[in-house]
Coordinates of N, CA and C and ligand atoms in Angstrom, one line a residue:
X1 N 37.2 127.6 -85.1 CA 38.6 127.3 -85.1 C 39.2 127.4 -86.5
X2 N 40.0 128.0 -86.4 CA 40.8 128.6 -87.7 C 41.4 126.8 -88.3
X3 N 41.3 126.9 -89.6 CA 41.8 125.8 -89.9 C 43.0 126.0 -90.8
X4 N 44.0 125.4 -90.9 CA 45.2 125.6 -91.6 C 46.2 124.5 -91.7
X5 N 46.6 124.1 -93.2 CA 47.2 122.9 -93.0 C 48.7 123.2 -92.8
X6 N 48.9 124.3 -94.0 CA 50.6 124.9 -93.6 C 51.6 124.3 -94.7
X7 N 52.4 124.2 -94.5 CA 54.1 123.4 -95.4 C 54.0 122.3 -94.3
X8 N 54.1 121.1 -94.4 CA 54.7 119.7 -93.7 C 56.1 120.5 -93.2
X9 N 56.0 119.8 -91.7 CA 57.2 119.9 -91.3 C 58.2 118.8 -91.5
X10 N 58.2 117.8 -92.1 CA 58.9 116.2 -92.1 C 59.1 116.8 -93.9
X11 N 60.3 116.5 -94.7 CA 60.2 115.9 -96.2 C 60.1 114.7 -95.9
X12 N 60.3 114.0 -97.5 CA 60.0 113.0 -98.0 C 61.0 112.0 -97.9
X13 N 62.6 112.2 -97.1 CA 63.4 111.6 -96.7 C 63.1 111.9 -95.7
X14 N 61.9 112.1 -94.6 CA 61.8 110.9 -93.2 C 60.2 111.0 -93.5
X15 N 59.9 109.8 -93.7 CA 58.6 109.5 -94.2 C 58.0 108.9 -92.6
X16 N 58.5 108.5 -91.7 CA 57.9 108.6 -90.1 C 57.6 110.1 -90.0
X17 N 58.8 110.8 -89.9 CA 58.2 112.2 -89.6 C 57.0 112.9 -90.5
X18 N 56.8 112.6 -91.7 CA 55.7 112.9 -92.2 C 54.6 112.5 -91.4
X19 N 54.5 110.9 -91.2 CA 53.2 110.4 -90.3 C 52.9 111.1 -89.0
X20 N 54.1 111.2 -88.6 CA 53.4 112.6 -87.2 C 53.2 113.7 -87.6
X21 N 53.6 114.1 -89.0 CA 52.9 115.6 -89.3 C 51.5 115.4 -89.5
X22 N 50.9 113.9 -90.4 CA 49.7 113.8 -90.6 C 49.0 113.8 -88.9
X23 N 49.6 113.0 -87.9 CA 49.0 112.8 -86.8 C 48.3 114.5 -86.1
X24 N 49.4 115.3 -86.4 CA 49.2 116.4 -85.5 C 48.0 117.5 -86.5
X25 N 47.6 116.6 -87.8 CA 46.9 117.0 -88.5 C 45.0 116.4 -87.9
X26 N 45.5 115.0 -87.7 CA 44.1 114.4 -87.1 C 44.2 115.3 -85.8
X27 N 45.3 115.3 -84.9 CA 45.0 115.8 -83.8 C 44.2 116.8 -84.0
X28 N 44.3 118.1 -84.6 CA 44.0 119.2 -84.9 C 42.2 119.2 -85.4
X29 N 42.0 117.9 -86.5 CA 40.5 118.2 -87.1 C 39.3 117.3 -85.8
X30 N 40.1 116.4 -84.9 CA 39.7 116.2 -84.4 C 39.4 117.0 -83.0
X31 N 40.1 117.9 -82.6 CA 40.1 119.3 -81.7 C 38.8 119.9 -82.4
X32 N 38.9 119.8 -84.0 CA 37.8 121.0 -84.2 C 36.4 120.5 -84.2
X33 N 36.7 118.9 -84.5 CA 35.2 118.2 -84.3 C 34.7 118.2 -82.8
X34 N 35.5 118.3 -82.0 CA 35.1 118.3 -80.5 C 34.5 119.5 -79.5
X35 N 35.1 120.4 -80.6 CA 34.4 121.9 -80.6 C 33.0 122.2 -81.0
X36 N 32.9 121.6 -82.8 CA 31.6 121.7 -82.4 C 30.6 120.6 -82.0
X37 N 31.2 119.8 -81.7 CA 30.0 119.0 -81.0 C 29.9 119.0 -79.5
X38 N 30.8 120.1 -79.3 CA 30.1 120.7 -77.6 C 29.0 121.1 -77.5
X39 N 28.6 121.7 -78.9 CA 27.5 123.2 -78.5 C 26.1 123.0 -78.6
X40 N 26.5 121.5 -78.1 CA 24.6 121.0 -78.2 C 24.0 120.9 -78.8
X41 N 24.7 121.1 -80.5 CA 23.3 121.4 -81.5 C 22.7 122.1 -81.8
X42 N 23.5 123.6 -80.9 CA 22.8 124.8 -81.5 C 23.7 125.0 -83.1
X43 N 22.4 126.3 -83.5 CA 22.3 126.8 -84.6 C 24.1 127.0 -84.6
X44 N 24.9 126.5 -85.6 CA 26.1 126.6 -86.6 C 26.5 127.7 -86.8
X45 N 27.5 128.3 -86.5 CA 27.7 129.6 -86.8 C 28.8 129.2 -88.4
X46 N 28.5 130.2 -89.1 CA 29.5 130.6 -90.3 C 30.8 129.5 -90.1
X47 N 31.7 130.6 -89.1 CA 33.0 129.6 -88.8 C 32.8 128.3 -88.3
X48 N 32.2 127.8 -87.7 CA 31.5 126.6 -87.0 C 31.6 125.7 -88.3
X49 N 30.7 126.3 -89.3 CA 30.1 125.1 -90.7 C 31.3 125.5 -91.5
X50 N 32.1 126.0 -91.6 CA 33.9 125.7 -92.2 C 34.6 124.9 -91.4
X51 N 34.8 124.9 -90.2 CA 35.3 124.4 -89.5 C 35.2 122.5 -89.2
X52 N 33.9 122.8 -89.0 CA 33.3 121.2 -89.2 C 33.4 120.8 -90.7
X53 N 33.0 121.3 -91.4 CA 33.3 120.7 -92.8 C 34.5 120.5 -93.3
X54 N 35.3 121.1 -93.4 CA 36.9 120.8 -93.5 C 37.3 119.1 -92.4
X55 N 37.0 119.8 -91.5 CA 37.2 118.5 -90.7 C 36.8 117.0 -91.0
X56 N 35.8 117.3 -91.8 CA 34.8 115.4 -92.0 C 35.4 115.3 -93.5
X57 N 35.7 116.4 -94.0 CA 36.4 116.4 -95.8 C 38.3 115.9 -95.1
X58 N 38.9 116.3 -94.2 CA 39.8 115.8 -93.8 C 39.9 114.2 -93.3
X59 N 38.6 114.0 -92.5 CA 38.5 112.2 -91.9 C 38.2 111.6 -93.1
X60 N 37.2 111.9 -94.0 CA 37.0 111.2 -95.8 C 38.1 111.0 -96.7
X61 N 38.7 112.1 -97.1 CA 39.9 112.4 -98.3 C 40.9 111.7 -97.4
X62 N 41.8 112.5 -96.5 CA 43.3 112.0 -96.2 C 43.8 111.2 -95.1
X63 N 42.8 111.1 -94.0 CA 42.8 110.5 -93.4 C 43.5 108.7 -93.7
X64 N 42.5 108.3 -95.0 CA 42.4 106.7 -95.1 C 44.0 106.9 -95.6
X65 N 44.4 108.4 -96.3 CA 45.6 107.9 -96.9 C 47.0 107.8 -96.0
X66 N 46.6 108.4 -94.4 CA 47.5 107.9 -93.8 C 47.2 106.4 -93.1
X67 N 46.2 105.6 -93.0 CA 46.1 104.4 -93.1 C 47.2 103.6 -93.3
X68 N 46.7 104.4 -95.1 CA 46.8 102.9 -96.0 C 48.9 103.6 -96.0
X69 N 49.5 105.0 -95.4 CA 50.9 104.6 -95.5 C 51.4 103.6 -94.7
X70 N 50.5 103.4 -93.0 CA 50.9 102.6 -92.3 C 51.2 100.9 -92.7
X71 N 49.5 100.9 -92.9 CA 49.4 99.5 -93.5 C 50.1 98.8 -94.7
X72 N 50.2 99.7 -95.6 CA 51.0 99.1 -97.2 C 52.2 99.8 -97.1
X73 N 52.6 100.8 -96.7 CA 54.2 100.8 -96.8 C 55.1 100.5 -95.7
X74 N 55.1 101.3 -94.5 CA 55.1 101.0 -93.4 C 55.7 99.8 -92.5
X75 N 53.8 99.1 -92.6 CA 54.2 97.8 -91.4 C 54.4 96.6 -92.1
X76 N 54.2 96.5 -93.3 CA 54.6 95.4 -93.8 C 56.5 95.1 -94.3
X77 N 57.1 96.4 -94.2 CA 58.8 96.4 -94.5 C 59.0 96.3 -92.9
X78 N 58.2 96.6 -91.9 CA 59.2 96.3 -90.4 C 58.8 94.9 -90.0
X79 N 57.7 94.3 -90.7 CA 57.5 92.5 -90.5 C 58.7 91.7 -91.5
X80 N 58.7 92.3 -92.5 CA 59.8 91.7 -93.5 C 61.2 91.7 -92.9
X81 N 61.1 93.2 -92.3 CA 62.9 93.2 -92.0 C 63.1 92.2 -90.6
X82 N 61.8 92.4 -89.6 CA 61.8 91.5 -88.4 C 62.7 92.3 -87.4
X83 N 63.3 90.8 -86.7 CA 64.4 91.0 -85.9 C 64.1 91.0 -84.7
X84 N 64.6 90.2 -83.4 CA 64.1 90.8 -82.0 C 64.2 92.2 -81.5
X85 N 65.5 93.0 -82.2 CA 65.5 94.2 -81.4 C 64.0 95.5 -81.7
X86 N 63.3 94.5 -82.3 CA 61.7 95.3 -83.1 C 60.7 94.5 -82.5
X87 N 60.4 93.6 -81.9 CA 60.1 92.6 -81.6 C 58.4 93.2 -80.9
X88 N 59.0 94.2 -79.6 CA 57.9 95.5 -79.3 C 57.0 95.6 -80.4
X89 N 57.8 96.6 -81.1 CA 57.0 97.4 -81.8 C 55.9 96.3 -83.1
X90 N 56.7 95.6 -83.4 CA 56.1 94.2 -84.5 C 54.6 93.9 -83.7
X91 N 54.8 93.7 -82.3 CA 53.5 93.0 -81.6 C 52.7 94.1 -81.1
X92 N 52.8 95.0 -81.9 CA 51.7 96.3 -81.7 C 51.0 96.2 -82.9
X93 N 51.8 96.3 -84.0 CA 51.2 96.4 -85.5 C 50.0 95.7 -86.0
X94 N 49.6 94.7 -85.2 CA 47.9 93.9 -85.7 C 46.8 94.7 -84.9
X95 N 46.8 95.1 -83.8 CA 46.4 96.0 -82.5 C 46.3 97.2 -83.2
X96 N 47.1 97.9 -83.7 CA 47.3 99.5 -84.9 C 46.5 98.7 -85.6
X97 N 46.5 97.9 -86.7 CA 45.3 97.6 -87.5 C 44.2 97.6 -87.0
X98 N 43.7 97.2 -86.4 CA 42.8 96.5 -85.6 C 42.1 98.1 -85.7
X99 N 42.8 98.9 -84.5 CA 42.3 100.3 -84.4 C 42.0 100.8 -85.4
X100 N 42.3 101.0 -86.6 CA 42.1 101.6 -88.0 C 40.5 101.1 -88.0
X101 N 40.7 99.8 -88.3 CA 39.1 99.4 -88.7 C 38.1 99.6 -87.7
X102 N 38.0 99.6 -86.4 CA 37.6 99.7 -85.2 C 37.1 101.3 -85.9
X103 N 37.7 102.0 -86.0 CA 37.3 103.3 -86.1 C 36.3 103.9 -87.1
X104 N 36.1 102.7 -88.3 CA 35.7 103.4 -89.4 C 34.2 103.9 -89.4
X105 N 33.7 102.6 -88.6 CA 31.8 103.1 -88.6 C 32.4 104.1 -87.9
X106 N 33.0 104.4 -86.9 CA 32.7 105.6 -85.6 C 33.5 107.3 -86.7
X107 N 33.7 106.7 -87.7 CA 34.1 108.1 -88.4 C 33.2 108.0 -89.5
X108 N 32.2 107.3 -90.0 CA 31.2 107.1 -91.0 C 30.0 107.8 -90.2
X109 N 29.5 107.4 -89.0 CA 28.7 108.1 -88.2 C 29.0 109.6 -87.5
X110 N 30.3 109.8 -87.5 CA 30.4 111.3 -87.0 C 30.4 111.9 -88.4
X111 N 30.5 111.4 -89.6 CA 30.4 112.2 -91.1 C 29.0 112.5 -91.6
X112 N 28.2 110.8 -90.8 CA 26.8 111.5 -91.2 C 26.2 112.4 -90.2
X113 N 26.5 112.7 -88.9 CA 25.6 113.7 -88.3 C 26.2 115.3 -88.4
X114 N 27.6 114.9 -88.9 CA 28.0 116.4 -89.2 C 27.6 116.5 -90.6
X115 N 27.3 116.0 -91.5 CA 26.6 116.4 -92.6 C 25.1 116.7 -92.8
X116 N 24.8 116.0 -91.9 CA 23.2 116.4 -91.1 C 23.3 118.2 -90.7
X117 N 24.6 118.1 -89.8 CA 24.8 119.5 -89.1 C 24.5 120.8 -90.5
X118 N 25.6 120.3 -91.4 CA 25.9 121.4 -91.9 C 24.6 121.2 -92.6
X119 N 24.0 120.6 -93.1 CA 22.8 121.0 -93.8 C 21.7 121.8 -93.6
X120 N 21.3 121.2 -92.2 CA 20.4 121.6 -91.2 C 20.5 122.8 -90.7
X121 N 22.2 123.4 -90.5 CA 22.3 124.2 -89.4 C 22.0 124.1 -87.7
X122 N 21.6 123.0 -87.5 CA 21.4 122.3 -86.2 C 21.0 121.1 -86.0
X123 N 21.5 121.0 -85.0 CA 20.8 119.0 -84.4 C 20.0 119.0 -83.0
X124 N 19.1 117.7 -83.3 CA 18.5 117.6 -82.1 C 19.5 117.5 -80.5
X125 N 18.8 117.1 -79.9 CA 19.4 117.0 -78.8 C 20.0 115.6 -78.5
X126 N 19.6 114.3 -79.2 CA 19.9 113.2 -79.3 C 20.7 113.0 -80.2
X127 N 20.9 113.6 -81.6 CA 21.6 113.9 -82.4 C 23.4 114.5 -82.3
X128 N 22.9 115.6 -81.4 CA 24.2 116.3 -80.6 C 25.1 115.7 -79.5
X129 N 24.1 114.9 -78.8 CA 24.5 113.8 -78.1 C 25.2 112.5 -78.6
X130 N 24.9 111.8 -79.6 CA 25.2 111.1 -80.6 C 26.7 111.5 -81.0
X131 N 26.5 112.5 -81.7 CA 27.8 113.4 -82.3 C 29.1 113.2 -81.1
X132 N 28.7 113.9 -80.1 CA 29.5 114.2 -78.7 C 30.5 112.6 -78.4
X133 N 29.4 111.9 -78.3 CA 29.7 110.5 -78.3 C 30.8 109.9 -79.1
X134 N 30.2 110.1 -80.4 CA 31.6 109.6 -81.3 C 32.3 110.0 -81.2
X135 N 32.4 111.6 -81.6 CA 34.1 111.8 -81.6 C 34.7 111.6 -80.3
X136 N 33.9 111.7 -79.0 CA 34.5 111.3 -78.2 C 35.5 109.9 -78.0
X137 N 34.7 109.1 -78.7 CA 35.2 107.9 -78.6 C 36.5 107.7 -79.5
X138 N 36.5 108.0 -80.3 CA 37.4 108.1 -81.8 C 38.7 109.2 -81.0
X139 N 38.6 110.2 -80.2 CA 39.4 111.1 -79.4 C 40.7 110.2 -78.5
X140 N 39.7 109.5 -77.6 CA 40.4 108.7 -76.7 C 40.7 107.4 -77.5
X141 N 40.5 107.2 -78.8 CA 41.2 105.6 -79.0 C 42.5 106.5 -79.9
X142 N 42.4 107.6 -80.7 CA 43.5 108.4 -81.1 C 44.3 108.8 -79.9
X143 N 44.3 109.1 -79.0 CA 45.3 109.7 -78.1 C 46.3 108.6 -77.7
X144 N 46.0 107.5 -77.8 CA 46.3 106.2 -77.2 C 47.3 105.4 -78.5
X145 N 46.5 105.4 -79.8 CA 47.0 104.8 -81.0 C 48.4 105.7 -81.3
X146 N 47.8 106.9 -81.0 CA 49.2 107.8 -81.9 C 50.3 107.9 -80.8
X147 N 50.3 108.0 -79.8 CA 51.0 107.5 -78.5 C 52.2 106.5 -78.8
X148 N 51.3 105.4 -79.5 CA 52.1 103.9 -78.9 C 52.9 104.2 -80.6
X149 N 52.3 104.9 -81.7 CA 53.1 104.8 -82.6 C 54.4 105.6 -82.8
X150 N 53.9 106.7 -82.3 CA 55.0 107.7 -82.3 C 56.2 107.3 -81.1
X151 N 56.1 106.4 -79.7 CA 57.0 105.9 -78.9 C 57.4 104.9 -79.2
X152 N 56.9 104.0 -79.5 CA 57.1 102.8 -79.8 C 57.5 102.4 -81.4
X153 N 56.3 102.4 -82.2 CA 56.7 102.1 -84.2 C 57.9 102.7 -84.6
X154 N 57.6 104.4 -84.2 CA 58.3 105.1 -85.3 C 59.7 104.9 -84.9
X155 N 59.8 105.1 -83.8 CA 61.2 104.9 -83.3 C 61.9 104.1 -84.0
X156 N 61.3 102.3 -83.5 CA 61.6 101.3 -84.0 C 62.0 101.3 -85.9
X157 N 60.9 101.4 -86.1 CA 60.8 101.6 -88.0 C 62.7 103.0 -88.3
X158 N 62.6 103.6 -87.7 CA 63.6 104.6 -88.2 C 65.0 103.8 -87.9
X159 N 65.6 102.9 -87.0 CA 66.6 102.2 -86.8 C 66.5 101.2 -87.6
X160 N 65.3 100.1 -87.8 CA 65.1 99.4 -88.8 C 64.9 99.6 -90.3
X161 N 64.7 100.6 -90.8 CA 64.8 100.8 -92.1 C 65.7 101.4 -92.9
X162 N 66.1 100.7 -94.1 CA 67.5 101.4 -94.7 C 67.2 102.5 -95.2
X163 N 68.0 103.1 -96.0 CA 67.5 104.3 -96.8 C 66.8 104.5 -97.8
X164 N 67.1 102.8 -98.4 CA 66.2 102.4 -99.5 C 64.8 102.0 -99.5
X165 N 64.6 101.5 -98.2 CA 63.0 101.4 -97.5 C 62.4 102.7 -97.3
X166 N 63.5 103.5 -96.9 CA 62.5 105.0 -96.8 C 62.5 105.8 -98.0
X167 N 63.0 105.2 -99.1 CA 63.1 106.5 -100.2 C 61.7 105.4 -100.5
X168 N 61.6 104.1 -101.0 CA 60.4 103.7 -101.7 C 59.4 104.0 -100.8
X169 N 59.1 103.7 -99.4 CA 57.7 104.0 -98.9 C 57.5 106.1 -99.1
X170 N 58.6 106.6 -99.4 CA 57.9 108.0 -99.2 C 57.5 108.0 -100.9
X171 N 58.5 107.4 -102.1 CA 57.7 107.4 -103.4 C 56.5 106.8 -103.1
X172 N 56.0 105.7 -102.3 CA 54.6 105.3 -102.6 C 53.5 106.2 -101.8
X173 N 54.1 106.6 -100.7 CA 53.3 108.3 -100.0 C 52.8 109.1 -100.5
X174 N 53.8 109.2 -101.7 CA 53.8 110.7 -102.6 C 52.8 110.5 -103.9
X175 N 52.8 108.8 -104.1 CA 51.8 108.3 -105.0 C 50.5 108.6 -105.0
X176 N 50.2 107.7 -103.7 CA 48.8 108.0 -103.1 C 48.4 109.3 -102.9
X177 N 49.0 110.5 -102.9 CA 48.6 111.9 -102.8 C 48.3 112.5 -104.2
X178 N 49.1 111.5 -104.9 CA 49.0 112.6 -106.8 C 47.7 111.9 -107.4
X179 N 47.4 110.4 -106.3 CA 46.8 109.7 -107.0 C 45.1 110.2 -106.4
X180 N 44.8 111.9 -106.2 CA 43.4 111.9 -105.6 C 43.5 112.6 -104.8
X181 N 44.5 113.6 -104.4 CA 44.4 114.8 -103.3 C 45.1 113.9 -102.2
Ligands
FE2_1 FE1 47.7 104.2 -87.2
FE2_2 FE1 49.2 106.9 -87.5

């Protein structure tokens, strides 16, 4: 699977829209991990071991950094601002955390058997199984997380936040990127 990140479609004056550009970014490395951990653990082709490796360099490096926009910029200005008409989306945001951490062994172990992969050039059959498993699992709790964020948070967060909440959370976005890729 060809990998390509591209120009963001969102600037930095809608800093939600950036987080679904990251989303369609997981969507995508996650598509490619699910690719190769169909093939049983045969032998890696060329594009295969680009493919997978970009992808576990993508769940390591940038991944945590759309995390940490949710968690530190994000959901703590739509608890501060409050309000009943957010009220939904507020009582999702510990549940969104929750999932973050929920996820990390299950992307710590799909990193070590795809780095197994690429080393090896192949996995056992338990191994590939293993592999299959996780990102499976990490697939279906993403399809579900980014769902309720993109219907539910972002919405919410974009009526609730002023201009001045979205200019500082995209300065602190833009931080965490200069601060380490
Ligand atoms: Fe999230
Ligand atoms: Fe997200």
């Amino acid at each position: 699977m060809p990998v390509q990140i591209g120009a963001p479609a969102h600037s930095f004056s809608d800093p939600t829209g950036l987080l679904s550009d990251c989303h369609r970014r997981i969507e995508m490395f996650l598509g490619a991990l699910e690719a190769v951990a169909s093939g049983g653990g045969a032998r890696l082709t060329e594009e295969g071991a680009r493919s997978l490796a970009a992808a576990l360099r993508y769940f390591r490096e940038a991944a945590p950094k759309h995390n940490a926009d949710e968690e530190e910029s994000l959901f703590p200005r739509m608890r501060r601002i409050g309000g009943p008409e957010a009220a939904a989306a507020l009582a999702r945001l510990a549940a969104l955390e929750d999932e973050h951490r929920w996820a990390e062994p299950l992307h710590a172990e799909a990193d070590r058997l795809g780095q197994r992969y690429l080393a090896e050039g192949r996995l056992t059959a338990a191994e590939a199984e293993a592999l299959r498993d996780t990102v499976g699992r990490l697939a279906a709790m993403y399809r579900e997380h980014i769902r309720m964020e993109e219907e539910v948070v972002f919405p919410a967060a974009v009526r609730m936040l002023a201009p001045e909440d979205k200019a500082a959370m995209a300065r602190e976005m833009a931080g965490r990127r200069r601060a380490g890729g």
